Structures are given as structure tokens and as C-alpha cells.
Short mmCIF file of C-alpha atoms in Angstrom, two decimals:
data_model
loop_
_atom_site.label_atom_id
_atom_site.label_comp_id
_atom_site.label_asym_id
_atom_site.label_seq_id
_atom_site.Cartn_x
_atom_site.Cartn_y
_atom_site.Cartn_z
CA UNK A 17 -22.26 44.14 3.45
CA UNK A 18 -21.74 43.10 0.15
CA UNK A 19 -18.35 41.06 1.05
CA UNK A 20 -19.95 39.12 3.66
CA UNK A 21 -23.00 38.65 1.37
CA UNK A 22 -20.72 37.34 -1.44
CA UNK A 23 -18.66 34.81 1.37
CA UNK A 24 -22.40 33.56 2.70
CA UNK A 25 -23.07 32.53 -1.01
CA UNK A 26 -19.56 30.94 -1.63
CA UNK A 27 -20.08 28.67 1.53
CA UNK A 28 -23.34 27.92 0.20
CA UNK A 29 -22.31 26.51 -2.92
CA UNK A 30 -19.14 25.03 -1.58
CA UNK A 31 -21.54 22.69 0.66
CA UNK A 32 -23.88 22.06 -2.10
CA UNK A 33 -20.91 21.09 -4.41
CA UNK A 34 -19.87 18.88 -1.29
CA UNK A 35 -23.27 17.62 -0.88
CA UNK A 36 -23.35 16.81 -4.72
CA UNK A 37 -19.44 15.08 -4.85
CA UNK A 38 -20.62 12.87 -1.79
CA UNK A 39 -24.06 11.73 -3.39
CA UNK A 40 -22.33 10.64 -6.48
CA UNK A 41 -19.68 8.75 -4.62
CA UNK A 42 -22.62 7.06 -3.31
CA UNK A 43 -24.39 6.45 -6.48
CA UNK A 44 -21.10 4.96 -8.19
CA UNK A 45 -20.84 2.47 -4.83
CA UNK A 46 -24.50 1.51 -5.28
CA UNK A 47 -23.81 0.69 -9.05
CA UNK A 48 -21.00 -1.13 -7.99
CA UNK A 49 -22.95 -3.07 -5.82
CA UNK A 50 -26.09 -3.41 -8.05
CA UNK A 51 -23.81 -5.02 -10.40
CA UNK A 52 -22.30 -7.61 -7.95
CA UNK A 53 -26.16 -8.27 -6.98
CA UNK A 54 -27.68 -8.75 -10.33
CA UNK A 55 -24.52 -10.02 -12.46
CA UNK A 56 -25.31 -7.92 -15.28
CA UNK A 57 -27.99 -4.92 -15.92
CA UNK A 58 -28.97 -2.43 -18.41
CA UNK A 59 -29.26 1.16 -18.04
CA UNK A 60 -32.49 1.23 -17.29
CA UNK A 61 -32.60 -1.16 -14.38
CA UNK A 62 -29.22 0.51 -13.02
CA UNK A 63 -31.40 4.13 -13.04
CA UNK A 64 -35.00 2.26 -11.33
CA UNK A 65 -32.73 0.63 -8.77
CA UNK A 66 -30.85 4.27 -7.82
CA UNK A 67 -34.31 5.69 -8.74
CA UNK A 68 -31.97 8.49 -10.41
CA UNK A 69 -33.45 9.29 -14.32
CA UNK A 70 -31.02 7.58 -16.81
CA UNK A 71 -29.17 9.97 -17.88
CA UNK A 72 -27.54 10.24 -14.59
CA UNK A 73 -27.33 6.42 -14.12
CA UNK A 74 -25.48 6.62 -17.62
CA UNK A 75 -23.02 9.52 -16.63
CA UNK A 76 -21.88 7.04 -13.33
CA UNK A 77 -21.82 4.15 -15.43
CA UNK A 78 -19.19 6.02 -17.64
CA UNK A 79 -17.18 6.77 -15.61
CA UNK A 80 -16.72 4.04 -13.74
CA UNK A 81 -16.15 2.38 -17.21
CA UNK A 82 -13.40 4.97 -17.84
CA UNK A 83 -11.96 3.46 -14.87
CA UNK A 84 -12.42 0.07 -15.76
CA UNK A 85 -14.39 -1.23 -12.56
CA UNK A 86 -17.71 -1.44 -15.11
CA UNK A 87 -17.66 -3.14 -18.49
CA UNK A 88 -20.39 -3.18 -21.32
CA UNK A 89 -21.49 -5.95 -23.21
CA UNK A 90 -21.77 -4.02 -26.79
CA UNK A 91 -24.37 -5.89 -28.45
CA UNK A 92 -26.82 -6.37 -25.85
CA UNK A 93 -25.91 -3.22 -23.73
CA UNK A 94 -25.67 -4.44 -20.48
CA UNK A 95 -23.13 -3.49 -17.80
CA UNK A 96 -20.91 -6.15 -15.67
CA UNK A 97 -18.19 -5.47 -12.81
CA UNK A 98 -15.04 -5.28 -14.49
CA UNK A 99 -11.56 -6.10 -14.60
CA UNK A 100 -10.48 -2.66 -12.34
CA UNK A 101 -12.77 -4.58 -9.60
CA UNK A 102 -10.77 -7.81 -9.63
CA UNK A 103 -7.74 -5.83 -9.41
CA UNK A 104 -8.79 -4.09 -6.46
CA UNK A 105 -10.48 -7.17 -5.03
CA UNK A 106 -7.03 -8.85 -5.31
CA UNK A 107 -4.88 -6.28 -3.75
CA UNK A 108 -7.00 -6.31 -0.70
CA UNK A 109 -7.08 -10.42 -0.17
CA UNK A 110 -3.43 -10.38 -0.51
CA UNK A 111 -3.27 -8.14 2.17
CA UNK A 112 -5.61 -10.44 4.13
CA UNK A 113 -3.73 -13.38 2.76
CA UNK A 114 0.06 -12.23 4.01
CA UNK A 115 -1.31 -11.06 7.45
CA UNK A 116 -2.94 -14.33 7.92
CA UNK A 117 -0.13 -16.10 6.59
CA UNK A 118 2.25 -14.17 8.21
CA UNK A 119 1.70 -14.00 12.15
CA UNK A 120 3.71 -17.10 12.63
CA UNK A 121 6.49 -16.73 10.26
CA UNK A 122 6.81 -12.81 12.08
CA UNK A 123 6.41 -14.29 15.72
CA UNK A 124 9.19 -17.21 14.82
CA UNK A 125 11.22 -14.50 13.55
CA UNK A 126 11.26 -12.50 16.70
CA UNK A 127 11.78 -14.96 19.01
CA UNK A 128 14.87 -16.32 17.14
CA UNK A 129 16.16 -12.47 17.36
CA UNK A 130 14.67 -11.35 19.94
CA UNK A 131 14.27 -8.17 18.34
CA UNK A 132 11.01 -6.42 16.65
CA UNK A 133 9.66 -8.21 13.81
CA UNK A 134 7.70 -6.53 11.16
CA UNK A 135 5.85 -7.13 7.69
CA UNK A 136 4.77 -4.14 5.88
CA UNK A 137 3.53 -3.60 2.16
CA UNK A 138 3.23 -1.07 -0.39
CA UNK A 139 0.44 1.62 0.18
CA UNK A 140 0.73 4.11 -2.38
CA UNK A 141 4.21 6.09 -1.90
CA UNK A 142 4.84 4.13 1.66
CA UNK A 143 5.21 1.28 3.02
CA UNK A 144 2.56 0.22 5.77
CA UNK A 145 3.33 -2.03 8.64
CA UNK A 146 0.15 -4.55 8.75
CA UNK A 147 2.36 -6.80 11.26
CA UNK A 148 4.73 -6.87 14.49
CA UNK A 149 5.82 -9.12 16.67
CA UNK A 150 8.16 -8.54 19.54
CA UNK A 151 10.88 -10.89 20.71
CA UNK A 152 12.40 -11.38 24.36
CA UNK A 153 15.47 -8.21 23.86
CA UNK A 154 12.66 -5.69 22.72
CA UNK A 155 12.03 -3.69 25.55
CA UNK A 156 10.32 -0.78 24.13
CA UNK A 157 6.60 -0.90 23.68
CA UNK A 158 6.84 1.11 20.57
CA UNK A 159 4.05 0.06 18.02
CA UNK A 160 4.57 0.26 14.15
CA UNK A 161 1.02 -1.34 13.50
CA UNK A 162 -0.69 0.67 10.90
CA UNK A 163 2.04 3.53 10.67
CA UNK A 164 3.09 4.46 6.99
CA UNK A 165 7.11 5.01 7.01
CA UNK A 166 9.09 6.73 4.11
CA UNK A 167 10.15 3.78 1.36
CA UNK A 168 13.92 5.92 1.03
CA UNK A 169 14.44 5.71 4.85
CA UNK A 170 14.03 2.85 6.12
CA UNK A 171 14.90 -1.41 4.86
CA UNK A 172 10.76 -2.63 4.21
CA UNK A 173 10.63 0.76 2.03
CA UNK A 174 13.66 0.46 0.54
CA UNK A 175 13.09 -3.51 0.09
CA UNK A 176 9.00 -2.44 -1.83
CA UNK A 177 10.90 0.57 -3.64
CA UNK A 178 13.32 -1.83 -4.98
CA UNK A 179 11.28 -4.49 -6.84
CA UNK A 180 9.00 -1.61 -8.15
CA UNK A 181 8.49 -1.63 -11.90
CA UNK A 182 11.67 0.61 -13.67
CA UNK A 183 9.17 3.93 -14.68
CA UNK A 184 7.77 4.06 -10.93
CA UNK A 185 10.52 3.36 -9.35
CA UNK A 186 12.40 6.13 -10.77
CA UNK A 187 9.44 8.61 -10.37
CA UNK A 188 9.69 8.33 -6.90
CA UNK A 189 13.46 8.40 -6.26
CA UNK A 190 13.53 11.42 -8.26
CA UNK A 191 11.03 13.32 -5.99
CA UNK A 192 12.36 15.25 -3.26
CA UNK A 193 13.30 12.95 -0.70
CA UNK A 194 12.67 14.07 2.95
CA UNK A 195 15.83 14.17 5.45
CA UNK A 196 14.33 12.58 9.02
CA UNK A 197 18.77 12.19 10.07
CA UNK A 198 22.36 13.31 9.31
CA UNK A 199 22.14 9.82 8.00
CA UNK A 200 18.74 9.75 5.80
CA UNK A 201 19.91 9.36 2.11
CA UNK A 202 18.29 11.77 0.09
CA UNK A 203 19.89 11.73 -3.20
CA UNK A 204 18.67 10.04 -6.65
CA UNK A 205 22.10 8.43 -6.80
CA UNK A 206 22.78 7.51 -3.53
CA UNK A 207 19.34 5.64 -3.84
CA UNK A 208 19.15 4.05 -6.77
CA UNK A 209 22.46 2.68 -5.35
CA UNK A 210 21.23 0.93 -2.60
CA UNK A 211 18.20 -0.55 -4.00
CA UNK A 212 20.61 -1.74 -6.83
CA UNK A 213 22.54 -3.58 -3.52
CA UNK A 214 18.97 -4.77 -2.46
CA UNK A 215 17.95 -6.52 -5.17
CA UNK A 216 21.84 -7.97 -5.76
CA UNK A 217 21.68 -9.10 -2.38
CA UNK A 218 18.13 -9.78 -1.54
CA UNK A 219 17.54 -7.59 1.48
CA UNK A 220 18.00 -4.28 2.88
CA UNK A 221 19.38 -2.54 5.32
CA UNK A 222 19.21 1.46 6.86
CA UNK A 223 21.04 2.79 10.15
CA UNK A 224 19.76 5.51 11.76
CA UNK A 225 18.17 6.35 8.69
CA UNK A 226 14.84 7.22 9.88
CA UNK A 227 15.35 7.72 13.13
CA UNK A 228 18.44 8.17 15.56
CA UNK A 229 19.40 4.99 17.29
CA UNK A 230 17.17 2.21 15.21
CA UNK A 231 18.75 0.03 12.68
CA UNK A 232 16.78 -2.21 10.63
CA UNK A 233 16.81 -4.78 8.07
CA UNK A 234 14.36 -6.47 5.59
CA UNK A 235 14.17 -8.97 2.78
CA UNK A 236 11.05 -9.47 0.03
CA UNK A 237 7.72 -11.74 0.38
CA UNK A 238 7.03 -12.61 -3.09
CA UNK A 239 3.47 -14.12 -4.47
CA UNK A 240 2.93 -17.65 -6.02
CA UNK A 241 3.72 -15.45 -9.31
CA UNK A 242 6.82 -14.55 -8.21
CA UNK A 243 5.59 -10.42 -7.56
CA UNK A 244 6.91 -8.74 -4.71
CA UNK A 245 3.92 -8.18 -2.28
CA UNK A 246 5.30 -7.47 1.39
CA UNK A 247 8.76 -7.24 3.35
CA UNK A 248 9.25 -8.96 6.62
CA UNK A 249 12.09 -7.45 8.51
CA UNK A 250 14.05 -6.38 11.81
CA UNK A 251 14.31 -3.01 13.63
CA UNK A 252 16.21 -2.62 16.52
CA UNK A 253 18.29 -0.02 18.83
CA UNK A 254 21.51 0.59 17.07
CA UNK A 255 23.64 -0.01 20.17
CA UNK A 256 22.46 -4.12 19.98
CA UNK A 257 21.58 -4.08 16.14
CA UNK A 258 25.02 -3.06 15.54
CA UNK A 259 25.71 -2.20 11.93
CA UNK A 260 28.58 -5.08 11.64
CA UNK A 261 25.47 -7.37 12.14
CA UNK A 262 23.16 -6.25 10.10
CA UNK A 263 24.05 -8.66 7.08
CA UNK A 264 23.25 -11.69 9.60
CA UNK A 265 20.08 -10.33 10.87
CA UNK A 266 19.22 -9.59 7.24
CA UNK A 267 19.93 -13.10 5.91
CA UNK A 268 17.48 -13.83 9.49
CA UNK A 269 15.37 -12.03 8.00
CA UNK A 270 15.49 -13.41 4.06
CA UNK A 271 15.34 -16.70 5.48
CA UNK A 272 11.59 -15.86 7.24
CA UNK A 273 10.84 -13.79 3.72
CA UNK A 274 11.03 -17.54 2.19
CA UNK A 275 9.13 -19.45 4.39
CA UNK A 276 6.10 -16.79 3.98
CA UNK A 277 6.95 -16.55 0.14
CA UNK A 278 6.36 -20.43 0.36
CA UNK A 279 2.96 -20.02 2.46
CA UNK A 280 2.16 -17.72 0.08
CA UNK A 281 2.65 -20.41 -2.90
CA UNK A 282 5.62 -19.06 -4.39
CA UNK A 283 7.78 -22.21 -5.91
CA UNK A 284 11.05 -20.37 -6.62
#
């Protein structure tokens, strides 16, 4: 009795503690938004608009400031958005910006392949395929919108992985890289080869890498800063995307990376 007693009471706080995690998620997002509202406010207004005492208004507040989204004004003690929001705020309308920019440059590209045409970013430790566009020799329906694909396996990742900065990049070719095929390179070497080839030769390439049968290519979409932001690329069914032509397709494919660089406002 007193084991199933003892489990009631766990559950019990486990939801509370759930209950609690979710309301302060809440509160920080209402800051957050307060701020973006009012410009600037003090502690006290921050607590009478969450109608939270201010204590608890100053606990959010440092946090967030920890994280750099808020920033205090020292003399007079008030609280702006700060430079962690811009950041954020930026990495979402480039997103917006390179799919907007993007859906002709990817549907040009796959009609003067005819195969699949993709652009895909960086989300976290994958890349993410935002775009796709099919040309007249794909004849699968197979859809890579939203699907997050290993950056070791296949030419977008590989492409995203390259132009990383040197102390991330290594972290995650040193991690324990995932075999999908007898082909899937899953080495620290053997990577840190090929993204060495990448960035000599401005694309990439994988066959059969992440799956049996697709081949693709991919080449870097770069920012009016020069950054490395997306990939636009080629996958295709190895038996027409034969590996001999990969290096044309991928020049194809560098080629379309420029044009959307240039829509982008990149000079270079």
C-alpha cells in the first residue's frame, strides 16, 4: 500500500513540477512580449503586467538576461529586448528570406536537370530541407520538405558541416557518426576529408551515402556578408545520377547557389 501510495505522490509532484516549468515558459514569453510592447519597463511594471509579485518578475527577468534576450539599462533600471532577440529574429527572416528568394532559382534548377532540386539549412546538428522542386526525369513523388537528414551523409549536410566555424565543426565530426549504407562515411578522417574537398571545390557530393540508389550533390548559398546560410542541391537515382556526373551536376548546382547568393545580396 505504501509503494503505490509513494508512486501516487511522485506523479503528483511530477505534474505540478510540469505545471510549474510550463507557467514560467509562459511568463518569460509574456516578458518578452511586454518588452516589445512597451520598449522599455521596470520591474515593477513587468510584475503588474504578469500580475506575478516582483520577486518572481525579477527571477524571469534574470534569466532571460543570462541569456541575453533582456538587457538592463543600469542607471535607470529598466529592462529592453536584447541582442539574443535580434539574433534569433535574424535567423528566422533568413529562413523566410532564402525560401522566398529561392523558389525560382530551385524550380530553374530542376527543370534544367530534370532531377529533384532542393535547398536546405542548418537546424541544429541537421540540415533541414525548407525547399524542393521537381524536374521532368523525377518520377518519384518522394517529398524531402521539412525532413531533417544527417549533415555526414548526405551533399546539403556535408556542404552546412563544411563552412561551420573550426571548434563546431570538429565537435560534430568527432561524435559518433551513424552508418545508414556500406557506403555512409563514418570516420573523423574520412570526413574531415571530404569537407576539406568541399570547401576546395565549392560543392559536395555523396553516393549512396544515405540511402541505397540516390546520389546527390550540393553547393553553398552565402548571405550579403558572405556567411554560409543554405545549400541548394541535386538528388537523384544513382542509375541516371551516375557518379562520373556528379562533378557536372554539382557545378549545375554551384551555378544556382550563385544566383540565390546574389538574390540574397551577396557581392562576391
Amino acid at each position: 500500500m505504501s509503494n503505490t501510495n509513494d508512486a501516487a505522490d511522485d506523479r503528483s509532484e511530477e505534474r505540478r513540477a510540469g505545471a510549474g516549468s510550463v507557467q514560467s515558459v509562459d511568463r518569460a514569453v509574456s516578458v518578452l512580449e511586454i518588452l516589445a510592447k512597451l520598449g522599455e519597463a521596470g520591474v515593477t511594471e513587468i510584475s503588474e503586467e504578469l500580475g506575478v509579485h516582483k520577486s518572481t518578475a525579477f527571477r524571469i527577468l534574470g534569466v532571460l538576461e543570462n541569456r541575453g534576450l533582456v538587457e538592463q539599462e543600469k542607471e535607470r533600471g529598466k529592462y529592453y529586448l536584447g541582442a539574443g532577440v535580434l539574433r534569433l529574429a535574424g535567423a528566422a527572416a533568413i529562413r523566410l528570406d532564402i525560401s522566398q528568394e529561392g523558389q525560382p532559382v530551385c524550380r530553374a534548377l530542376a527543370e534544367d536537370t530534370g532531377e529533384t532540386a532542393n535547398i536546405a539549412v542548418l537546424d541544429g546538428d541537421a540540415a533541414v530541407n525548407i525547399m524542393q522542386a521537381r524536374g521532368s526525369a523525377a518520377v518519384t513523388a518522394y517529398n524531402w520538405l521539412g525532413r531533417r537528414t544527417p549533415l555526414h551523409a548526405t551533399a546539403s549536410g556535408k556542404v552546412l558541416l563544411a563552412h561551420l566555424p573550426a571548434q563546431r565543426r570538429e565537435a560534430l565530426v568527432t561524435r559518433k557518426l551513424p552508418r545508414f549504407t556500406e557506403h555512409t562515411l563514418t570516420t573523423a578522417a574520412g570526413l574531415r576529408e571530404q569537407l576539406t574537398a568541399a570547401l576546395a571545390d565549392g560543392f559536395a557530393c555523396t553516393s549512396e551515402e544515405l540511402e541505397i540508389g540516390l546520389n546527390a550533390v550540393a553547393a553553398p548559398v552565402r548571405a550579403h556578408d558572405g556567411a554560409v546560410i543554405g545549400a541548394i542541391g541535386l538528388s537523384g537515382p544513382a542509375y541516371r545520377m551516375e557518379r562520373e556526373l556528379l562533378p557536372e551536376l554539382a557545378q549545375r548546382s554551384a551555378k544556382a547557389a550563385a544566383e540565390l547568393s546574389r538574390r540574397m545580396g551577396y557581392a562576391g
